[in-house]
């Protein structure tokens, strides 16, 4: 099956699937006031509906699904969700992005259910600062979760660090941490969201600054695979770990877009910063709706824009990234 392809010849092998908006952390750049329940919103996709999304995308050439949120592990049926996606033969990789609060206990179980890669968010190596950023005093648990993920044998464990001004002082500590650990540290440039304009103005640091520092210290850009996403990857002969740089404000960032998104209530989003989304839910009730579901996904792609409009300060529907998973 050919992969989904848009009018700019970009191919989409990768789906980011949000399974909940709920989160127990209050990261300053995402949900500074914590999760606010919304009585009027639709229920989150069930395990069966998620399996149908995975089947449809799998039949349209998707090989990788990332589970995200909110905090995906807040779902009690999280292991069942992994297992249901694992049943889909076309999906070769199931990844998750997590704040890590359940990892220490569950990493091995999730791996056994079929999870193949973990991204853990960790914005500071200082327990006190971690608490200040996340609103949760769980630094020790999250660090134990990262160790548990390495022990569980995940071939890829990545650490997401949001790049903010204060980080410049901590770079040596982060680099030291990956000297003898096979982790990929991914620095993600802070993105402006509908609720985070002031925060953005105060804290945004361009990834270019970090890129120059890394190159000066002997880090070398790793050649990009043809189907790789927008991260720039760096390695260094003295370090076991690698560094990824994600710079959404870079001028060519959208050229290598390889992902689509489905929200926790079943809307297809063609861009993280796009508009309200295309409803798929009415076609997720039964297996015999697959042909219609696949046709809707395929025809929607004609509307995918060439780039986001973040430079003009247009953040689309992204009030904050907990809604659709970053
Ligand atoms: N709760 C999970 C977690 O934090 O890993 C998954 C969802 S979270 C929205 C996904 C990723 O988006 C995290 O790594 C988080 O740091 C990142 N993120 C959230 N808001 C962001 C923003 N405004 N700019 C850049 N990255 C952001
Ligand atoms: Fe929760 Fe992740 Fe947002 Fe932090 S970044 S508040 S952990 S959804």
PDB file of N, CA and C in Angstrom, residues 76-161:
ATOM      1  N   UNK A  76      -6.640   4.131  32.196  1.00  0.00           N
ATOM      2  CA  UNK A  76      -6.486   2.844  32.896  1.00  0.00           C
ATOM      3  C   UNK A  76      -6.320   1.692  31.933  1.00  0.00           C
ATOM      4  N   UNK A  77      -6.901   1.866  30.729  1.00  0.00           N
ATOM      5  CA  UNK A  77      -6.827   0.785  29.746  1.00  0.00           C
ATOM      6  C   UNK A  77      -5.616   0.954  28.819  1.00  0.00           C
ATOM      7  N   UNK A  78      -4.581   1.631  29.306  1.00  0.00           N
ATOM      8  CA  UNK A  78      -3.442   1.944  28.439  1.00  0.00           C
ATOM      9  C   UNK A  78      -2.802   0.678  27.850  1.00  0.00           C
ATOM     10  N   UNK A  79      -2.623  -0.363  28.683  1.00  0.00           N
ATOM     11  CA  UNK A  79      -2.008  -1.602  28.166  1.00  0.00           C
ATOM     12  C   UNK A  79      -2.898  -2.235  27.084  1.00  0.00           C
ATOM     13  N   UNK A  80      -4.219  -2.157  27.274  1.00  0.00           N
ATOM     14  CA  UNK A  80      -5.144  -2.729  26.265  1.00  0.00           C
ATOM     15  C   UNK A  80      -5.038  -1.953  24.951  1.00  0.00           C
ATOM     16  N   UNK A  81      -4.832  -0.638  25.074  1.00  0.00           N
ATOM     17  CA  UNK A  81      -4.707   0.190  23.857  1.00  0.00           C
ATOM     18  C   UNK A  81      -3.454  -0.229  23.089  1.00  0.00           C
ATOM     19  N   UNK A  82      -2.347  -0.393  23.812  1.00  0.00           N
ATOM     20  CA  UNK A  82      -1.103  -0.823  23.137  1.00  0.00           C
ATOM     21  C   UNK A  82      -1.352  -2.176  22.449  1.00  0.00           C
ATOM     22  N   UNK A  83      -1.959  -3.098  23.221  1.00  0.00           N
ATOM     23  CA  UNK A  83      -2.148  -4.450  22.683  1.00  0.00           C
ATOM     24  C   UNK A  83      -3.050  -4.428  21.444  1.00  0.00           C
ATOM     25  N   UNK A  84      -4.087  -3.575  21.456  1.00  0.00           N
ATOM     26  CA  UNK A  84      -5.011  -3.524  20.312  1.00  0.00           C
ATOM     27  C   UNK A  84      -4.293  -3.001  19.070  1.00  0.00           C
ATOM     28  N   UNK A  85      -3.429  -2.024  19.252  1.00  0.00           N
ATOM     29  CA  UNK A  85      -2.695  -1.486  18.085  1.00  0.00           C
ATOM     30  C   UNK A  85      -1.678  -2.526  17.607  1.00  0.00           C
ATOM     31  N   UNK A  86      -1.103  -3.237  18.573  1.00  0.00           N
ATOM     32  CA  UNK A  86      -0.101  -4.264  18.246  1.00  0.00           C
ATOM     33  C   UNK A  86      -0.689  -5.381  17.367  1.00  0.00           C
ATOM     34  N   UNK A  87      -2.018  -5.541  17.443  1.00  0.00           N
ATOM     35  CA  UNK A  87      -2.704  -6.549  16.602  1.00  0.00           C
ATOM     36  C   UNK A  87      -2.687  -6.171  15.121  1.00  0.00           C
ATOM     37  N   UNK A  88      -2.446  -4.900  14.828  1.00  0.00           N
ATOM     38  CA  UNK A  88      -2.495  -4.437  13.437  1.00  0.00           C
ATOM     39  C   UNK A  88      -1.165  -4.727  12.761  1.00  0.00           C
ATOM     40  N   UNK A  89      -1.132  -5.647  11.819  1.00  0.00           N
ATOM     41  CA  UNK A  89       0.158  -6.074  11.271  1.00  0.00           C
ATOM     42  C   UNK A  89       0.936  -4.957  10.573  1.00  0.00           C
ATOM     43  N   UNK A  90       0.232  -3.938  10.039  1.00  0.00           N
ATOM     44  CA  UNK A  90       0.951  -2.882   9.302  1.00  0.00           C
ATOM     45  C   UNK A  90       1.717  -1.955  10.240  1.00  0.00           C
ATOM     46  N   UNK A  91       1.305  -1.898  11.502  1.00  0.00           N
ATOM     47  CA  UNK A  91       1.934  -0.949  12.437  1.00  0.00           C
ATOM     48  C   UNK A  91       3.156  -1.623  13.063  1.00  0.00           C
ATOM     49  N   UNK A  92       4.329  -1.195  12.630  1.00  0.00           N
ATOM     50  CA  UNK A  92       5.575  -1.851  13.055  1.00  0.00           C
ATOM     51  C   UNK A  92       6.137  -1.232  14.320  1.00  0.00           C
ATOM     52  N   UNK A  93       5.780   0.020  14.585  1.00  0.00           N
ATOM     53  CA  UNK A  93       6.331   0.696  15.756  1.00  0.00           C
ATOM     54  C   UNK A  93       5.227   1.380  16.542  1.00  0.00           C
ATOM     55  N   UNK A  94       5.185   1.119  17.846  1.00  0.00           N
ATOM     56  CA  UNK A  94       4.239   1.843  18.710  1.00  0.00           C
ATOM     57  C   UNK A  94       5.070   2.582  19.752  1.00  0.00           C
ATOM     58  N   UNK A  95       4.969   3.902  19.724  1.00  0.00           N
ATOM     59  CA  UNK A  95       5.758   4.724  20.646  1.00  0.00           C
ATOM     60  C   UNK A  95       4.810   5.481  21.565  1.00  0.00           C
ATOM     61  N   UNK A  96       5.346   6.003  22.662  1.00  0.00           N
ATOM     62  CA  UNK A  96       4.541   6.887  23.496  1.00  0.00           C
ATOM     63  C   UNK A  96       5.370   8.086  23.922  1.00  0.00           C
ATOM     64  N   UNK A  97       4.692   9.197  24.186  1.00  0.00           N
ATOM     65  CA  UNK A  97       5.338  10.334  24.840  1.00  0.00           C
ATOM     66  C   UNK A  97       4.674  10.468  26.193  1.00  0.00           C
ATOM     67  N   UNK A  98       5.498  10.530  27.252  1.00  0.00           N
ATOM     68  CA  UNK A  98       4.939  10.489  28.604  1.00  0.00           C
ATOM     69  C   UNK A  98       5.685  11.419  29.542  1.00  0.00           C
ATOM     70  N   UNK A  99       4.981  11.876  30.578  1.00  0.00           N
ATOM     71  CA  UNK A  99       5.692  12.626  31.624  1.00  0.00           C
ATOM     72  C   UNK A  99       6.432  11.666  32.555  1.00  0.00           C
ATOM     73  N   UNK A 100       6.215  10.371  32.384  1.00  0.00           N
ATOM     74  CA  UNK A 100       7.034   9.356  33.044  1.00  0.00           C
ATOM     75  C   UNK A 100       6.582   8.942  34.425  1.00  0.00           C
ATOM     76  N   UNK A 101       5.427   9.449  34.890  1.00  0.00           N
ATOM     77  CA  UNK A 101       5.111   9.189  36.299  1.00  0.00           C
ATOM     78  C   UNK A 101       4.754   7.719  36.575  1.00  0.00           C
ATOM     79  N   UNK A 102       4.353   6.957  35.534  1.00  0.00           N
ATOM     80  CA  UNK A 102       4.036   5.531  35.785  1.00  0.00           C
ATOM     81  C   UNK A 102       5.095   4.579  35.228  1.00  0.00           C
ATOM     82  N   UNK A 103       6.143   5.152  34.643  1.00  0.00           N
ATOM     83  CA  UNK A 103       7.093   4.307  33.905  1.00  0.00           C
ATOM     84  C   UNK A 103       7.839   3.304  34.781  1.00  0.00           C
ATOM     85  N   UNK A 104       8.260   3.771  35.974  1.00  0.00           N
ATOM     86  CA  UNK A 104       9.086   2.886  36.814  1.00  0.00           C
ATOM     87  C   UNK A 104       8.336   1.576  37.063  1.00  0.00           C
ATOM     88  N   UNK A 105       7.018   1.679  37.277  1.00  0.00           N
ATOM     89  CA  UNK A 105       6.222   0.469  37.560  1.00  0.00           C
ATOM     90  C   UNK A 105       5.849  -0.286  36.290  1.00  0.00           C
ATOM     91  N   UNK A 106       5.610   0.437  35.207  1.00  0.00           N
ATOM     92  CA  UNK A 106       4.939  -0.186  34.063  1.00  0.00           C
ATOM     93  C   UNK A 106       5.801  -0.435  32.818  1.00  0.00           C
ATOM     94  N   UNK A 107       7.024   0.104  32.794  1.00  0.00           N
ATOM     95  CA  UNK A 107       7.802   0.040  31.541  1.00  0.00           C
ATOM     96  C   UNK A 107       7.856  -1.393  30.982  1.00  0.00           C
ATOM     97  N   UNK A 108       8.149  -2.359  31.836  1.00  0.00           N
ATOM     98  CA  UNK A 108       8.314  -3.736  31.353  1.00  0.00           C
ATOM     99  C   UNK A 108       6.971  -4.295  30.848  1.00  0.00           C
ATOM    100  N   UNK A 109       5.873  -3.973  31.553  1.00  0.00           N
ATOM    101  CA  UNK A 109       4.551  -4.476  31.130  1.00  0.00           C
ATOM    102  C   UNK A 109       4.160  -3.890  29.772  1.00  0.00           C
ATOM    103  N   UNK A 110       4.405  -2.598  29.608  1.00  0.00           N
ATOM    104  CA  UNK A 110       4.025  -1.955  28.339  1.00  0.00           C
ATOM    105  C   UNK A 110       4.872  -2.511  27.199  1.00  0.00           C
ATOM    106  N   UNK A 111       6.138  -2.769  27.511  1.00  0.00           N
ATOM    107  CA  UNK A 111       6.997  -3.357  26.470  1.00  0.00           C
ATOM    108  C   UNK A 111       6.431  -4.728  26.064  1.00  0.00           C
ATOM    109  N   UNK A 112       6.017  -5.502  27.083  1.00  0.00           N
ATOM    110  CA  UNK A 112       5.464  -6.836  26.799  1.00  0.00           C
ATOM    111  C   UNK A 112       4.172  -6.729  25.987  1.00  0.00           C
ATOM    112  N   UNK A 113       3.400  -5.662  26.202  1.00  0.00           N
ATOM    113  CA  UNK A 113       2.138  -5.500  25.454  1.00  0.00           C
ATOM    114  C   UNK A 113       2.382  -5.093  24.000  1.00  0.00           C
ATOM    115  N   UNK A 114       3.601  -4.618  23.682  1.00  0.00           N
ATOM    116  CA  UNK A 114       3.895  -4.280  22.286  1.00  0.00           C
ATOM    117  C   UNK A 114       4.457  -2.883  22.065  1.00  0.00           C
ATOM    118  N   UNK A 115       4.642  -2.127  23.155  1.00  0.00           N
ATOM    119  CA  UNK A 115       5.220  -0.777  22.998  1.00  0.00           C
ATOM    120  C   UNK A 115       6.668  -0.912  22.556  1.00  0.00           C
ATOM    121  N   UNK A 116       7.088  -0.098  21.567  1.00  0.00           N
ATOM    122  CA  UNK A 116       8.460  -0.278  21.089  1.00  0.00           C
ATOM    123  C   UNK A 116       9.370   0.910  21.353  1.00  0.00           C
ATOM    124  N   UNK A 117       8.851   2.064  21.707  1.00  0.00           N
ATOM    125  CA  UNK A 117       9.729   3.218  21.958  1.00  0.00           C
ATOM    126  C   UNK A 117       9.066   4.175  22.939  1.00  0.00           C
ATOM    127  N   UNK A 118       9.904   4.823  23.749  1.00  0.00           N
ATOM    128  CA  UNK A 118       9.386   5.743  24.772  1.00  0.00           C
ATOM    129  C   UNK A 118      10.088   7.094  24.661  1.00  0.00           C
ATOM    130  N   UNK A 119       9.324   8.175  24.684  1.00  0.00           N
ATOM    131  CA  UNK A 119       9.874   9.525  24.860  1.00  0.00           C
ATOM    132  C   UNK A 119       9.420  10.016  26.234  1.00  0.00           C
ATOM    133  N   UNK A 120      10.358  10.389  27.048  1.00  0.00           N
ATOM    134  CA  UNK A 120      10.016  10.880  28.388  1.00  0.00           C
ATOM    135  C   UNK A 120      10.336  12.372  28.439  1.00  0.00           C
ATOM    136  N   UNK A 121       9.403  13.159  28.948  1.00  0.00           N
ATOM    137  CA  UNK A 121       9.659  14.596  29.064  1.00  0.00           C
ATOM    138  C   UNK A 121      10.393  14.872  30.364  1.00  0.00           C
ATOM    139  N   UNK A 122      11.479  15.613  30.263  1.00  0.00           N
ATOM    140  CA  UNK A 122      12.277  15.921  31.462  1.00  0.00           C
ATOM    141  C   UNK A 122      12.964  17.261  31.206  1.00  0.00           C
ATOM    142  N   UNK A 123      12.459  18.300  31.852  1.00  0.00           N
ATOM    143  CA  UNK A 123      12.954  19.639  31.526  1.00  0.00           C
ATOM    144  C   UNK A 123      14.069  20.128  32.426  1.00  0.00           C
ATOM    145  N   UNK A 124      14.403  19.350  33.446  1.00  0.00           N
ATOM    146  CA  UNK A 124      15.511  19.770  34.307  1.00  0.00           C
ATOM    147  C   UNK A 124      16.106  18.548  34.986  1.00  0.00           C
ATOM    148  N   UNK A 125      17.402  18.617  35.263  1.00  0.00           N
ATOM    149  CA  UNK A 125      18.050  17.544  36.030  1.00  0.00           C
ATOM    150  C   UNK A 125      18.167  17.940  37.493  1.00  0.00           C
ATOM    151  N   UNK A 126      17.536  19.038  37.836  1.00  0.00           N
ATOM    152  CA  UNK A 126      17.535  19.487  39.222  1.00  0.00           C
ATOM    153  C   UNK A 126      16.131  19.252  39.785  1.00  0.00           C
ATOM    154  N   UNK A 127      16.053  18.474  40.877  1.00  0.00           N
ATOM    155  CA  UNK A 127      14.742  18.044  41.390  1.00  0.00           C
ATOM    156  C   UNK A 127      13.853  19.233  41.734  1.00  0.00           C
ATOM    157  N   UNK A 128      14.467  20.285  42.295  1.00  0.00           N
ATOM    158  CA  UNK A 128      13.650  21.434  42.699  1.00  0.00           C
ATOM    159  C   UNK A 128      13.087  22.186  41.487  1.00  0.00           C
ATOM    160  N   UNK A 129      13.955  22.344  40.494  1.00  0.00           N
ATOM    161  CA  UNK A 129      13.493  23.050  39.291  1.00  0.00           C
ATOM    162  C   UNK A 129      12.452  22.211  38.529  1.00  0.00           C
ATOM    163  N   UNK A 130      12.672  20.884  38.534  1.00  0.00           N
ATOM    164  CA  UNK A 130      11.691  19.980  37.915  1.00  0.00           C
ATOM    165  C   UNK A 130      10.317  20.212  38.553  1.00  0.00           C
ATOM    166  N   UNK A 131      10.301  20.311  39.876  1.00  0.00           N
ATOM    167  CA  UNK A 131       9.053  20.537  40.616  1.00  0.00           C
ATOM    168  C   UNK A 131       8.424  21.870  40.209  1.00  0.00           C
ATOM    169  N   UNK A 132       9.294  22.898  40.111  1.00  0.00           N
ATOM    170  CA  UNK A 132       8.771  24.223  39.734  1.00  0.00           C
ATOM    171  C   UNK A 132       8.148  24.194  38.338  1.00  0.00           C
ATOM    172  N   UNK A 133       8.778  23.477  37.416  1.00  0.00           N
ATOM    173  CA  UNK A 133       8.272  23.478  36.032  1.00  0.00           C
ATOM    174  C   UNK A 133       7.019  22.624  35.895  1.00  0.00           C
ATOM    175  N   UNK A 134       6.996  21.474  36.560  1.00  0.00           N
ATOM    176  CA  UNK A 134       5.895  20.527  36.319  1.00  0.00           C
ATOM    177  C   UNK A 134       4.770  20.623  37.349  1.00  0.00           C
ATOM    178  N   UNK A 135       5.043  21.305  38.470  1.00  0.00           N
ATOM    179  CA  UNK A 135       4.052  21.360  39.544  1.00  0.00           C
ATOM    180  C   UNK A 135       3.955  20.040  40.296  1.00  0.00           C
ATOM    181  N   UNK A 136       4.861  19.116  40.033  1.00  0.00           N
ATOM    182  CA  UNK A 136       4.811  17.788  40.688  1.00  0.00           C
ATOM    183  C   UNK A 136       6.194  17.427  41.232  1.00  0.00           C
ATOM    184  N   UNK A 137       6.201  16.944  42.446  1.00  0.00           N
ATOM    185  CA  UNK A 137       7.462  16.585  43.100  1.00  0.00           C
ATOM    186  C   UNK A 137       7.804  15.121  42.756  1.00  0.00           C
ATOM    187  N   UNK A 138       8.009  14.856  41.467  1.00  0.00           N
ATOM    188  CA  UNK A 138       8.156  13.446  41.061  1.00  0.00           C
ATOM    189  C   UNK A 138       9.454  13.207  40.283  1.00  0.00           C
ATOM    190  N   UNK A 139      10.465  14.024  40.561  1.00  0.00           N
ATOM    191  CA  UNK A 139      11.719  13.880  39.822  1.00  0.00           C
ATOM    192  C   UNK A 139      12.311  12.475  39.999  1.00  0.00           C
ATOM    193  N   UNK A 140      12.337  11.995  41.246  1.00  0.00           N
ATOM    194  CA  UNK A 140      12.967  10.686  41.514  1.00  0.00           C
ATOM    195  C   UNK A 140      12.223   9.574  40.768  1.00  0.00           C
ATOM    196  N   UNK A 141      10.885   9.652  40.781  1.00  0.00           N
ATOM    197  CA  UNK A 141      10.084   8.620  40.093  1.00  0.00           C
ATOM    198  C   UNK A 141      10.356   8.645  38.578  1.00  0.00           C
ATOM    199  N   UNK A 142      10.429   9.859  38.020  1.00  0.00           N
ATOM    200  CA  UNK A 142      10.621   9.951  36.569  1.00  0.00           C
ATOM    201  C   UNK A 142      12.008   9.430  36.186  1.00  0.00           C
ATOM    202  N   UNK A 143      13.028   9.783  36.995  1.00  0.00           N
ATOM    203  CA  UNK A 143      14.375   9.279  36.704  1.00  0.00           C
ATOM    204  C   UNK A 143      14.398   7.751  36.810  1.00  0.00           C
ATOM    205  N   UNK A 144      13.697   7.213  37.808  1.00  0.00           N
ATOM    206  CA  UNK A 144      13.632   5.744  37.950  1.00  0.00           C
ATOM    207  C   UNK A 144      12.919   5.149  36.736  1.00  0.00           C
ATOM    208  N   UNK A 145      11.937   5.871  36.210  1.00  0.00           N
ATOM    209  CA  UNK A 145      11.201   5.410  35.030  1.00  0.00           C
ATOM    210  C   UNK A 145      12.104   5.347  33.801  1.00  0.00           C
ATOM    211  N   UNK A 146      12.998   6.323  33.684  1.00  0.00           N
ATOM    212  CA  UNK A 146      13.926   6.327  32.536  1.00  0.00           C
ATOM    213  C   UNK A 146      14.855   5.110  32.657  1.00  0.00           C
ATOM    214  N   UNK A 147      15.366   4.857  33.863  1.00  0.00           N
ATOM    215  CA  UNK A 147      16.224   3.673  34.068  1.00  0.00           C
ATOM    216  C   UNK A 147      15.434   2.389  33.765  1.00  0.00           C
ATOM    217  N   UNK A 148      14.180   2.351  34.219  1.00  0.00           N
ATOM    218  CA  UNK A 148      13.363   1.146  33.990  1.00  0.00           C
ATOM    219  C   UNK A 148      13.138   0.930  32.496  1.00  0.00           C
ATOM    220  N   UNK A 149      13.019   2.013  31.731  1.00  0.00           N
ATOM    221  CA  UNK A 149      12.802   1.874  30.283  1.00  0.00           C
ATOM    222  C   UNK A 149      14.051   1.299  29.625  1.00  0.00           C
ATOM    223  N   UNK A 150      15.219   1.760  30.066  1.00  0.00           N
ATOM    224  CA  UNK A 150      16.463   1.202  29.499  1.00  0.00           C
ATOM    225  C   UNK A 150      16.564  -0.279  29.877  1.00  0.00           C
ATOM    226  N   UNK A 151      16.233  -0.582  31.146  1.00  0.00           N
ATOM    227  CA  UNK A 151      16.311  -1.991  31.583  1.00  0.00           C
ATOM    228  C   UNK A 151      15.306  -2.873  30.854  1.00  0.00           C
ATOM    229  N   UNK A 152      14.143  -2.319  30.527  1.00  0.00           N
ATOM    230  CA  UNK A 152      13.111  -3.123  29.848  1.00  0.00           C
ATOM    231  C   UNK A 152      13.513  -3.433  28.404  1.00  0.00           C
ATOM    232  N   UNK A 153      14.575  -2.809  27.939  1.00  0.00           N
ATOM    233  CA  UNK A 153      15.106  -3.159  26.617  1.00  0.00           C
ATOM    234  C   UNK A 153      14.472  -2.403  25.460  1.00  0.00           C
ATOM    235  N   UNK A 154      13.861  -1.243  25.733  1.00  0.00           N
ATOM    236  CA  UNK A 154      13.349  -0.447  24.610  1.00  0.00           C
ATOM    237  C   UNK A 154      14.523  -0.052  23.727  1.00  0.00           C
ATOM    238  N   UNK A 155      14.431  -0.323  22.436  1.00  0.00           N
ATOM    239  CA  UNK A 155      15.565   0.018  21.574  1.00  0.00           C
ATOM    240  C   UNK A 155      15.793   1.528  21.494  1.00  0.00           C
ATOM    241  N   UNK A 156      14.735   2.304  21.688  1.00  0.00           N
ATOM    242  CA  UNK A 156      14.900   3.757  21.628  1.00  0.00           C
ATOM    243  C   UNK A 156      14.259   4.386  22.865  1.00  0.00           C
ATOM    244  N   UNK A 157      15.064   5.090  23.651  1.00  0.00           N
ATOM    245  CA  UNK A 157      14.504   5.899  24.746  1.00  0.00           C
ATOM    246  C   UNK A 157      14.958   7.339  24.483  1.00  0.00           C
ATOM    247  N   UNK A 158      13.965   8.206  24.286  1.00  0.00           N
ATOM    248  CA  UNK A 158      14.296   9.605  24.009  1.00  0.00           C
ATOM    249  C   UNK A 158      13.816  10.471  25.174  1.00  0.00           C
ATOM    250  N   UNK A 159      14.529  11.545  25.400  1.00  0.00           N
ATOM    251  CA  UNK A 159      14.162  12.478  26.460  1.00  0.00           C
ATOM    252  C   UNK A 159      13.803  13.803  25.796  1.00  0.00           C
ATOM    253  N   UNK A 160      12.574  14.282  26.038  1.00  0.00           N
ATOM    254  CA  UNK A 160      12.159  15.567  25.473  1.00  0.00           C
ATOM    255  C   UNK A 160      12.456  16.689  26.464  1.00  0.00           C
ATOM    256  N   UNK A 161      13.205  17.662  26.016  1.00  0.00           N
ATOM    257  CA  UNK A 161      13.488  18.833  26.855  1.00  0.00           C
ATOM    258  C   UNK A 161      13.006  20.054  26.088  1.00  0.00           C
TER     259      UNK A 161
END
